[in-house]
Coordinates of C-alpha atoms (C1' of nucleotides) in Angstrom, one line a residue:
Chain D
M1 CA 15.0 150.7 108.2
E2 CA 14.3 154.0 109.9
K3 CA 14.8 156.2 106.9
T4 CA 15.4 154.4 103.6
D5 CA 15.3 157.7 101.7
T6 CA 18.6 158.3 99.9
A7 CA 18.3 162.1 100.2
P8 CA 19.7 163.4 97.0
R9 CA 20.7 167.0 97.7
P10 CA 19.1 169.5 95.3
D11 CA 21.6 169.7 92.4
R12 CA 22.4 173.0 90.8
K13 CA 23.4 172.2 87.2
S14 CA 22.5 168.8 85.9
P15 CA 25.2 166.3 86.8
S16 CA 25.0 162.9 85.3
W17 CA 25.1 161.4 88.8
T18 CA 24.9 162.8 92.3
Q19 CA 27.3 162.0 95.0
D20 CA 25.8 160.3 98.0
P21 CA 28.2 158.2 99.9
E22 CA 25.9 157.4 102.8
G23 CA 23.1 156.4 100.5
V24 CA 25.3 154.2 98.4
R25 CA 26.7 152.6 101.5
R26 CA 23.2 151.8 102.8
S27 CA 22.0 150.7 99.5
I28 CA 24.9 148.2 99.2
L29 CA 24.5 147.0 102.8
E30 CA 20.8 146.3 102.2
A31 CA 21.4 144.4 99.0
A32 CA 24.2 142.5 100.6
R33 CA 22.1 141.6 103.6
I34 CA 19.4 140.1 101.3
E35 CA 21.9 138.2 99.3
F36 CA 24.0 136.9 102.2
V37 CA 20.9 135.9 104.2
E38 CA 19.6 133.9 101.3
H39 CA 22.7 132.3 100.1
G40 CA 25.3 132.4 102.8
L41 CA 28.8 133.8 102.6
S42 CA 30.2 131.5 99.9
G43 CA 26.9 131.1 98.1
A44 CA 26.4 134.9 97.7
R45 CA 27.5 136.4 94.5
V46 CA 29.1 139.8 94.5
D47 CA 27.7 140.5 91.0
E48 CA 24.3 139.7 92.2
I49 CA 24.6 142.1 95.1
A50 CA 25.8 144.7 92.7
A51 CA 22.8 144.1 90.5
K52 CA 20.4 144.6 93.4
T53 CA 22.1 147.8 94.3
A54 CA 21.4 151.2 92.7
T55 CA 25.2 151.5 92.0
S56 CA 27.9 149.2 90.7
K57 CA 30.2 146.5 91.8
R58 CA 33.0 149.0 91.8
M59 CA 31.4 150.8 94.8
I60 CA 31.2 147.6 96.8
Y61 CA 35.0 147.3 96.7
Y62 CA 35.5 151.0 97.2
Y63 CA 33.5 151.0 100.4
F64 CA 34.0 147.6 101.8
G65 CA 37.3 146.3 100.5
D66 CA 36.3 142.8 99.6
K67 CA 33.5 140.3 99.9
E68 CA 34.3 139.4 103.5
G69 CA 34.5 143.0 104.5
L70 CA 31.0 143.5 103.2
Y71 CA 29.8 140.4 105.0
R72 CA 31.4 141.6 108.2
A73 CA 29.6 144.9 107.8
V74 CA 26.3 143.2 107.5
I75 CA 26.9 141.1 110.5
E76 CA 27.9 144.1 112.6
E77 CA 24.8 145.9 111.6
M78 CA 22.6 143.1 112.7
Y79 CA 24.3 142.7 116.0
D80 CA 24.0 146.5 116.5
R81 CA 20.3 146.1 116.0
I82 CA 19.7 143.4 118.5
R83 CA 21.9 145.2 121.0
R84 CA 19.7 148.3 120.6
F85 CA 16.7 146.0 121.1
E86 CA 18.1 144.5 124.3
R87 CA 19.0 148.0 125.6
G88 CA 15.6 149.2 124.7
L89 CA 14.0 146.7 127.0
D90 CA 12.5 148.4 130.0
L91 CA 11.5 145.8 132.6
G92 CA 12.8 147.4 135.7
A93 CA 9.5 148.5 137.0
L94 CA 7.8 145.1 136.8
P95 CA 7.8 142.4 139.4
P96 CA 10.5 139.7 138.6
D97 CA 8.1 137.1 137.3
E98 CA 6.3 139.4 135.0
A99 CA 9.6 140.9 133.9
M100 CA 11.0 137.6 133.0
A101 CA 7.9 136.4 131.2
K102 CA 7.9 139.6 129.2
L103 CA 11.5 139.3 128.4
A104 CA 11.0 135.8 127.1
G105 CA 8.1 136.9 125.0
F106 CA 10.0 139.8 123.6
T107 CA 13.0 137.6 122.8
F108 CA 10.7 135.0 121.1
D109 CA 9.0 137.8 119.1
Y110 CA 12.3 139.3 118.0
H111 CA 13.5 136.0 116.6
A112 CA 10.1 135.3 114.9
D113 CA 10.0 138.8 113.4
N114 CA 13.7 138.8 112.3
P115 CA 14.4 135.5 110.5
D116 CA 17.2 137.4 108.6
F117 CA 19.0 137.8 111.9
V118 CA 18.5 134.2 112.8
R119 CA 19.8 133.0 109.4
M120 CA 22.8 135.3 109.6
V121 CA 23.7 133.9 113.0
M122 CA 23.4 130.4 111.6
I123 CA 25.6 131.3 108.7
E124 CA 28.1 132.8 111.0
N125 CA 28.2 129.7 113.1
I126 CA 28.8 127.6 110.1
H127 CA 31.9 129.7 109.7
H128 CA 32.8 129.1 113.4
A129 CA 32.0 132.7 114.2
R130 CA 35.3 133.6 112.5
H131 CA 34.0 137.1 111.5
L132 CA 32.5 137.8 114.9
A133 CA 36.0 137.2 116.3
T134 CA 37.6 139.4 113.7
S135 CA 35.2 142.3 114.1
T136 CA 36.5 145.0 116.4
K137 CA 33.1 146.5 116.9
I138 CA 31.5 143.4 118.3
A139 CA 34.2 142.5 120.7
T140 CA 33.7 145.6 122.7
L141 CA 30.1 145.4 123.9
N142 CA 27.4 142.8 124.6
L143 CA 26.6 141.0 127.8
S144 CA 24.1 143.6 128.7
I145 CA 21.3 141.0 128.3
I146 CA 23.0 138.8 130.8
D147 CA 23.1 141.6 133.3
V148 CA 19.4 142.3 132.7
I149 CA 18.5 138.7 133.3
R150 CA 20.7 138.4 136.4
E151 CA 19.1 141.4 137.9
I152 CA 15.6 140.1 137.3
Y153 CA 16.5 136.6 138.5
E154 CA 18.1 137.8 141.7
G155 CA 15.2 140.0 142.4
G156 CA 13.0 137.0 141.9
V157 CA 15.0 134.8 144.2
A158 CA 15.0 137.5 146.9
A159 CA 11.3 137.8 146.6
G160 CA 10.9 134.1 146.9
L161 CA 9.4 133.7 143.4
F162 CA 12.3 131.9 141.8
R163 CA 14.4 129.0 143.1
P164 CA 18.0 129.8 143.7
G165 CA 21.1 128.2 142.2
L166 CA 20.7 129.1 138.5
E167 CA 23.1 130.9 136.3
A168 CA 22.0 133.9 134.3
L169 CA 23.7 132.6 131.2
D170 CA 21.8 129.3 131.5
I171 CA 18.5 131.2 131.7
H172 CA 19.4 133.3 128.7
L173 CA 20.5 130.2 126.7
T174 CA 17.2 128.5 127.5
I175 CA 15.2 131.5 126.3
S176 CA 17.4 131.9 123.2
A177 CA 17.2 128.2 122.3
L178 CA 13.4 128.1 122.6
S179 CA 13.2 131.3 120.5
F180 CA 15.9 130.5 117.9
Y181 CA 15.1 126.9 117.1
N182 CA 11.6 127.3 115.6
V183 CA 13.0 129.9 113.2
S184 CA 16.4 128.4 112.4
N185 CA 14.9 124.9 111.8
R186 CA 11.6 125.9 110.4
A187 CA 12.3 124.4 107.0
S188 CA 13.5 121.0 108.2
I189 CA 10.7 120.8 110.9
R190 CA 8.2 121.4 108.2
Q191 CA 9.7 118.8 105.9
V192 CA 10.0 116.1 108.6
F193 CA 6.9 116.7 110.7
G194 CA 4.7 118.6 108.3
H195 CA 4.2 121.5 110.7
D196 CA 5.1 125.1 109.7
M197 CA 6.1 126.7 113.0
G198 CA 6.0 130.1 111.4
A199 CA 2.3 129.8 110.5
P200 CA 0.2 132.4 112.3
D201 CA -2.1 129.7 113.8
I202 CA 0.8 127.7 115.3
L203 CA 3.3 130.4 116.3
P204 CA 1.3 131.8 119.2
Q205 CA 1.0 128.4 120.8
R206 CA 4.6 127.7 120.5
R207 CA 5.3 131.2 121.9
Q208 CA 3.2 130.4 125.0
T209 CA 4.9 127.1 125.5
A210 CA 8.3 128.8 125.4
I211 CA 7.3 131.3 128.0
D212 CA 5.7 128.7 130.2
T213 CA 8.8 126.5 129.9
V214 CA 11.1 129.3 131.0
M215 CA 8.8 130.3 133.9
R216 CA 8.6 126.7 135.1
M217 CA 12.3 126.4 134.9
L218 CA 12.6 129.3 137.3
R219 CA 9.9 128.7 139.8
H220 CA 10.2 126.4 142.9
Chain O
M1 CA 31.3 103.3 110.3
E2 CA 30.9 99.6 110.9
K3 CA 33.6 98.2 108.7
T4 CA 35.8 100.8 107.1
D5 CA 37.9 98.1 105.5
T6 CA 37.9 98.3 101.8
A7 CA 38.4 94.6 101.3
P8 CA 40.6 94.4 98.2
R9 CA 40.0 90.9 96.9
P10 CA 43.2 88.8 96.4
D11 CA 44.3 89.7 92.9
R12 CA 45.6 87.1 90.5
K13 CA 47.8 89.0 88.2
S14 CA 48.9 92.5 89.1
P15 CA 46.2 94.9 88.2
S16 CA 47.1 98.6 88.5
W17 CA 43.9 99.1 90.4
T18 CA 41.2 96.9 92.0
Q19 CA 37.5 97.3 91.4
D20 CA 35.6 98.1 94.6
P21 CA 32.4 100.0 94.0
E22 CA 31.1 99.9 97.5
G23 CA 34.4 101.0 99.0
V24 CA 34.7 103.8 96.5
R25 CA 31.2 104.9 97.3
R26 CA 31.9 104.9 101.0
S27 CA 35.2 106.7 100.6
I28 CA 33.6 109.4 98.6
L29 CA 30.7 109.8 101.0
E30 CA 33.0 110.2 103.9
A31 CA 35.2 112.7 102.2
A32 CA 32.1 114.6 101.1
R33 CA 30.6 114.6 104.6
I34 CA 33.7 116.2 106.0
E35 CA 33.9 118.8 103.3
F36 CA 30.2 119.7 103.3
V37 CA 30.0 119.8 107.1
E38 CA 32.9 122.2 107.2
H39 CA 32.1 124.5 104.2
G40 CA 28.4 124.0 103.4
L41 CA 27.0 123.2 100.0
S42 CA 28.2 126.2 98.1
G43 CA 31.5 126.5 100.0
A44 CA 32.4 122.9 99.5
R45 CA 34.8 122.2 96.6
V46 CA 34.4 119.1 94.5
D47 CA 38.1 119.0 93.8
E48 CA 38.8 119.1 97.5
I49 CA 36.4 116.2 98.1
A50 CA 38.2 114.3 95.3
A51 CA 41.5 115.0 96.9
K52 CA 40.3 113.7 100.3
T53 CA 39.1 110.5 98.5
A54 CA 41.2 107.5 97.6
T55 CA 39.8 107.8 94.1
S56 CA 39.3 110.6 91.6
K57 CA 36.8 113.3 90.8
R58 CA 35.6 111.2 87.9
M59 CA 34.2 108.7 90.3
I60 CA 32.1 111.3 92.2
Y61 CA 30.3 112.1 89.0
Y62 CA 30.1 108.5 88.1
Y63 CA 28.3 107.5 91.3
F64 CA 26.5 110.6 92.4
G65 CA 25.8 112.5 89.2
D66 CA 26.6 116.0 90.4
K67 CA 27.5 118.0 93.4
E68 CA 24.0 118.3 94.7
G69 CA 23.4 114.5 94.2
L70 CA 26.4 113.9 96.4
Y71 CA 25.2 116.4 99.0
R72 CA 21.8 114.7 99.0
A73 CA 23.4 111.4 99.6
V74 CA 25.3 112.8 102.6
I75 CA 22.1 114.2 104.0
E76 CA 20.2 111.0 103.5
E77 CA 22.9 109.0 105.3
M78 CA 22.8 111.3 108.3
Y79 CA 19.1 111.1 108.6
D80 CA 19.3 107.4 108.3
R81 CA 21.6 107.3 111.2
I82 CA 19.5 109.4 113.5
R83 CA 16.5 107.4 112.6
R84 CA 18.3 104.3 113.6
F85 CA 19.2 105.9 116.8
E86 CA 15.7 106.9 117.5
R87 CA 14.5 103.4 116.7
G88 CA 17.1 101.9 119.0
L89 CA 15.7 103.7 122.0
D90 CA 14.2 101.2 124.3
L91 CA 12.3 103.1 127.0
G92 CA 9.1 101.0 127.1
A93 CA 10.0 99.3 130.3
L94 CA 10.6 102.4 132.3
P95 CA 8.1 104.5 134.2
P96 CA 7.1 107.6 132.2
D97 CA 9.1 110.2 134.1
E98 CA 12.3 108.2 133.9
A99 CA 11.7 107.3 130.3
M100 CA 11.2 110.9 129.4
A101 CA 14.3 112.1 131.3
K102 CA 16.3 109.3 129.7
L103 CA 15.0 110.3 126.2
A104 CA 15.9 113.9 126.8
G105 CA 19.4 112.9 128.0
F106 CA 19.9 110.6 125.0
T107 CA 18.8 113.3 122.6
F108 CA 21.1 115.9 124.2
D109 CA 24.0 113.5 124.0
Y110 CA 23.3 112.6 120.4
H111 CA 23.6 116.2 119.4
A112 CA 26.6 116.9 121.6
D113 CA 28.3 113.8 120.2
N114 CA 27.4 114.5 116.5
P115 CA 28.1 118.1 115.7
D116 CA 28.4 117.0 112.1
F117 CA 24.8 116.1 112.1
V118 CA 23.9 119.4 113.7
R119 CA 25.9 121.4 111.2
M120 CA 24.4 119.5 108.3
V121 CA 20.9 120.2 109.5
M122 CA 21.8 123.9 109.8
I123 CA 23.2 123.9 106.3
E124 CA 20.1 122.2 105.0
N125 CA 17.9 124.8 106.7
I126 CA 19.9 127.6 105.2
H127 CA 18.8 126.0 101.9
H128 CA 15.2 125.9 103.1
A129 CA 15.4 122.1 103.3
R130 CA 15.1 122.0 99.6
H131 CA 17.1 118.7 99.4
L132 CA 15.1 117.1 102.2
A133 CA 12.1 117.9 100.1
T134 CA 13.6 116.4 97.0
S135 CA 14.9 113.3 98.6
T136 CA 12.6 110.3 98.1
K137 CA 14.1 108.3 100.9
I138 CA 13.5 110.9 103.6
A139 CA 9.9 111.6 102.7
T140 CA 8.8 108.0 103.5
L141 CA 9.7 107.6 107.1
N142 CA 10.3 109.6 110.3
L143 CA 7.7 110.6 112.9
S144 CA 8.7 107.6 115.0
I145 CA 10.2 109.8 117.6
I146 CA 6.9 111.7 118.0
D147 CA 5.1 108.4 118.6
V148 CA 7.6 107.4 121.2
I149 CA 7.1 110.7 123.0
R150 CA 3.4 110.6 122.7
E151 CA 3.3 107.1 124.3
I152 CA 5.5 108.1 127.1
Y153 CA 3.6 111.3 127.7
E154 CA 0.2 109.8 127.7
G155 CA 1.4 107.1 130.0
G156 CA 2.7 109.9 132.3
V157 CA -0.6 111.7 132.2
A158 CA -2.5 108.5 133.0
A159 CA -0.2 107.9 135.9
G160 CA -0.8 111.4 137.2
L161 CA 2.9 112.3 136.7
F162 CA 2.4 114.8 133.9
R163 CA 0.0 117.6 133.4
P164 CA -2.4 117.0 130.5
G165 CA -3.0 119.2 127.5
L166 CA 0.5 119.1 125.9
E167 CA 1.3 118.2 122.3
A168 CA 3.9 115.5 121.6
L169 CA 5.4 117.7 118.9
D170 CA 5.8 120.5 121.3
I171 CA 7.6 118.3 123.8
H172 CA 9.9 117.0 121.1
L173 CA 10.6 120.5 119.8
T174 CA 11.5 121.6 123.3
I175 CA 13.9 118.7 123.8
S176 CA 15.4 119.3 120.4
A177 CA 15.8 123.0 120.8
L178 CA 17.6 122.6 124.1
S179 CA 19.8 119.9 122.6
F180 CA 20.5 121.6 119.3
Y181 CA 21.2 125.2 120.2
N182 CA 24.3 124.6 122.3
V183 CA 25.9 122.8 119.5
S184 CA 24.6 124.8 116.5
N185 CA 25.4 128.2 118.2
R186 CA 28.5 127.1 120.1
A187 CA 30.8 129.4 118.1
S188 CA 28.8 132.5 118.5
I189 CA 28.0 131.9 122.1
R190 CA 31.6 131.5 122.7
Q191 CA 32.4 134.8 120.9
V192 CA 29.7 136.8 122.5
F193 CA 29.7 135.4 126.1
G194 CA 33.1 133.8 126.4
H195 CA 31.7 130.4 127.4
D196 CA 32.5 127.3 125.4
M197 CA 29.3 125.2 125.8
G198 CA 31.2 122.2 124.4
A199 CA 33.8 122.2 127.1
P200 CA 33.8 119.1 129.2
D201 CA 33.4 121.0 132.5
I202 CA 30.4 123.0 131.2
L203 CA 28.5 120.5 129.1
P204 CA 27.3 118.3 131.9
Q205 CA 25.7 121.2 133.7
R206 CA 23.9 122.4 130.6
R207 CA 22.8 118.8 130.0
Q208 CA 21.3 118.6 133.5
T209 CA 19.6 122.0 133.0
A210 CA 18.1 120.8 129.7
I211 CA 16.7 117.6 131.3
D212 CA 15.4 119.5 134.3
T213 CA 13.7 122.1 132.1
V214 CA 11.9 119.4 130.1
M215 CA 10.7 117.6 133.2
R216 CA 9.5 120.8 134.8
M217 CA 7.6 121.5 131.6
L218 CA 5.8 118.2 132.0
R219 CA 5.0 118.0 135.6
H220 CA 2.1 119.6 137.3
Chain S
dG1 C1' 40.0 83.1 76.2
dA2 C1' 36.7 85.9 74.1
dC3 C1' 33.3 89.2 75.1
dC4 C1' 31.0 93.0 77.4
dA5 C1' 29.3 95.8 81.0
dA6 C1' 30.9 98.0 85.0
dA7 C1' 34.5 100.7 86.9
dT8 C1' 38.4 103.8 86.6
dG9 C1' 42.2 107.3 85.1
dA10 C1' 44.0 111.6 83.1
dA11 C1' 43.6 115.6 80.8
dC12 C1' 40.7 119.1 79.5
dC13 C1' 37.2 123.0 79.2
dA14 C1' 33.7 126.6 79.2
dA15 C1' 31.6 129.5 82.4
dC16 C1' 31.7 131.9 86.4
dT17 C1' 33.6 134.9 90.0
dG18 C1' 36.1 137.9 92.9
dG19 C1' 38.7 141.6 92.1
dT20 C1' 41.2 145.5 89.4
dA21 C1' 43.1 149.1 86.0
dC22 C1' 42.1 153.3 84.1
dA23 C1' 39.7 157.1 83.8
dA24 C1' 36.1 160.4 84.4
dT25 C1' 33.1 163.2 87.2
dT26 C1' 31.6 165.7 91.3
dT27 C1' 32.2 168.4 95.3
dA28 C1' 34.4 171.0 99.1
dC29 C1' 37.2 174.8 99.7
dC30 C1' 39.9 178.6 98.7
Chain X
dG1 C1' 37.1 179.4 88.8
dG2 C1' 40.9 176.6 90.0
dT3 C1' 42.5 172.6 92.5
dA4 C1' 42.7 168.4 94.9
dA5 C1' 40.3 164.8 97.2
dA6 C1' 36.4 162.0 97.2
dT7 C1' 33.3 159.4 94.5
dT8 C1' 31.6 156.8 90.5
dG9 C1' 31.5 154.3 85.6
dT10 C1' 33.3 150.9 82.2
dA11 C1' 35.8 147.4 80.6
dC12 C1' 38.5 143.9 81.6
dC13 C1' 41.1 139.7 83.6
dA14 C1' 43.3 135.8 85.9
dG15 C1' 42.2 132.1 88.8
dT16 C1' 38.8 128.9 90.1
dT17 C1' 35.1 125.4 89.6
dG18 C1' 31.7 122.2 88.4
dG19 C1' 31.5 119.1 84.9
dT20 C1' 33.0 116.3 80.7
dT21 C1' 35.6 113.7 76.9
dC22 C1' 38.0 110.0 75.6
dA23 C1' 40.4 106.1 76.4
dT24 C1' 41.6 102.2 79.3
dT25 C1' 41.3 98.5 82.7
dT26 C1' 38.9 95.0 85.4
dG27 C1' 36.0 91.1 86.4
dG28 C1' 32.3 88.1 85.6
dT29 C1' 30.2 84.9 82.1
dC30 C1' 29.8 81.7 78.5

DNA sequence: GACCAAATGAACCAACTGGTACAATTTACC
DNA sequence: GGTAAATTGTACCAGTTGGTTCATTTGGTC
């Protein structure tokens, strides 16, 4: 996302192709993300990914071993991103209630703006999070968001703003659920109820409802 | 579900097999449900469904046309069930706050008790609810749950129990989100946070939190 | 008990799909 | 400019998969 540029170094002679491992890797990962997000793990076709790529199927297997290895790489990349997002939150300076409302809003927006992430998490859950379990990268980190929430929440309780007795995880799950569901179930909601929760004239209201709901959950 | 019994009529001679269209249909549908729920539409294998069935692959195509036809039939059956559940709710006699709390609890329980339904809805959303759209059966009904909620909500507003200005759909989506998410994302939540939301010692607390959250959303 | 539509069985197949064998080319490094 | 390791291209394949062909059996009807 930051720099999509493949950066082909200036070539002296005139090689039929230029080596660019990192560029190839990124190109494959992006094509794979698009394909997996759209069709799931079993629905995705390696040949289709290869076709979307600047390079060939051969490279996919060279860099990622097999289809699942590629899928795992896509998952890891997405979790990396949301972790960076969570780390990037800077709410320390705000009073607890404002911090929590802002956190809920940010979380809602992140989901609304990244349906690919939401779909990938759905797909991974269909597979019982088997690949999350396998991944060595993902096992190591996380939980930072829970710490953030706990800190804000305890500050809020100390300040008399929030009622005591709640679990940080419970708060996080509530925020997540209210942020995730509109995106993950957008298609079926639209079919069944005729409302498109992603439409620009509906989303803001749903966003406000989500934030309000979280704040009402916390206050006395 | 009601009577699994295949009812082989008493045979006169000794036929190598007994005709039983309804039994065969049901047997196929059940096998298909299990397979689709576990592996999704593209991940499911028709041969595997056939193997789980008392009959042969031939019959699947005889009764359901093709793989997607079978999938659609499974989806329709599940939506039939939840519609029956929603219709079966009898909350009219209760005061609005109790009715709403009970509805939230029932909805939560239905999701917790029917992970197959939840997974199927996830899978269908991965496919952009394309099959819900195609299905003629599903297009005709639904919305009853929204009416139920609206009635309760307006009663609550009239009685001064609930704050005005909310949409019935918004209330339903909040209840659904809080009921759906724990089940749909159970695997990834467990991987990332180490908590199994389906565990019998955790589920009741989450249930109570969900109900509380809904009620706090409604009250003044 | 003859007849026919509905229901079922068993083997088969063409297309697809993940993955590979075999080289060829490029680049870093001396 | 020679050498080896890293990187890429091309053609190919064996197993799988959704779907079908062809023949047979069953059960109701007259």
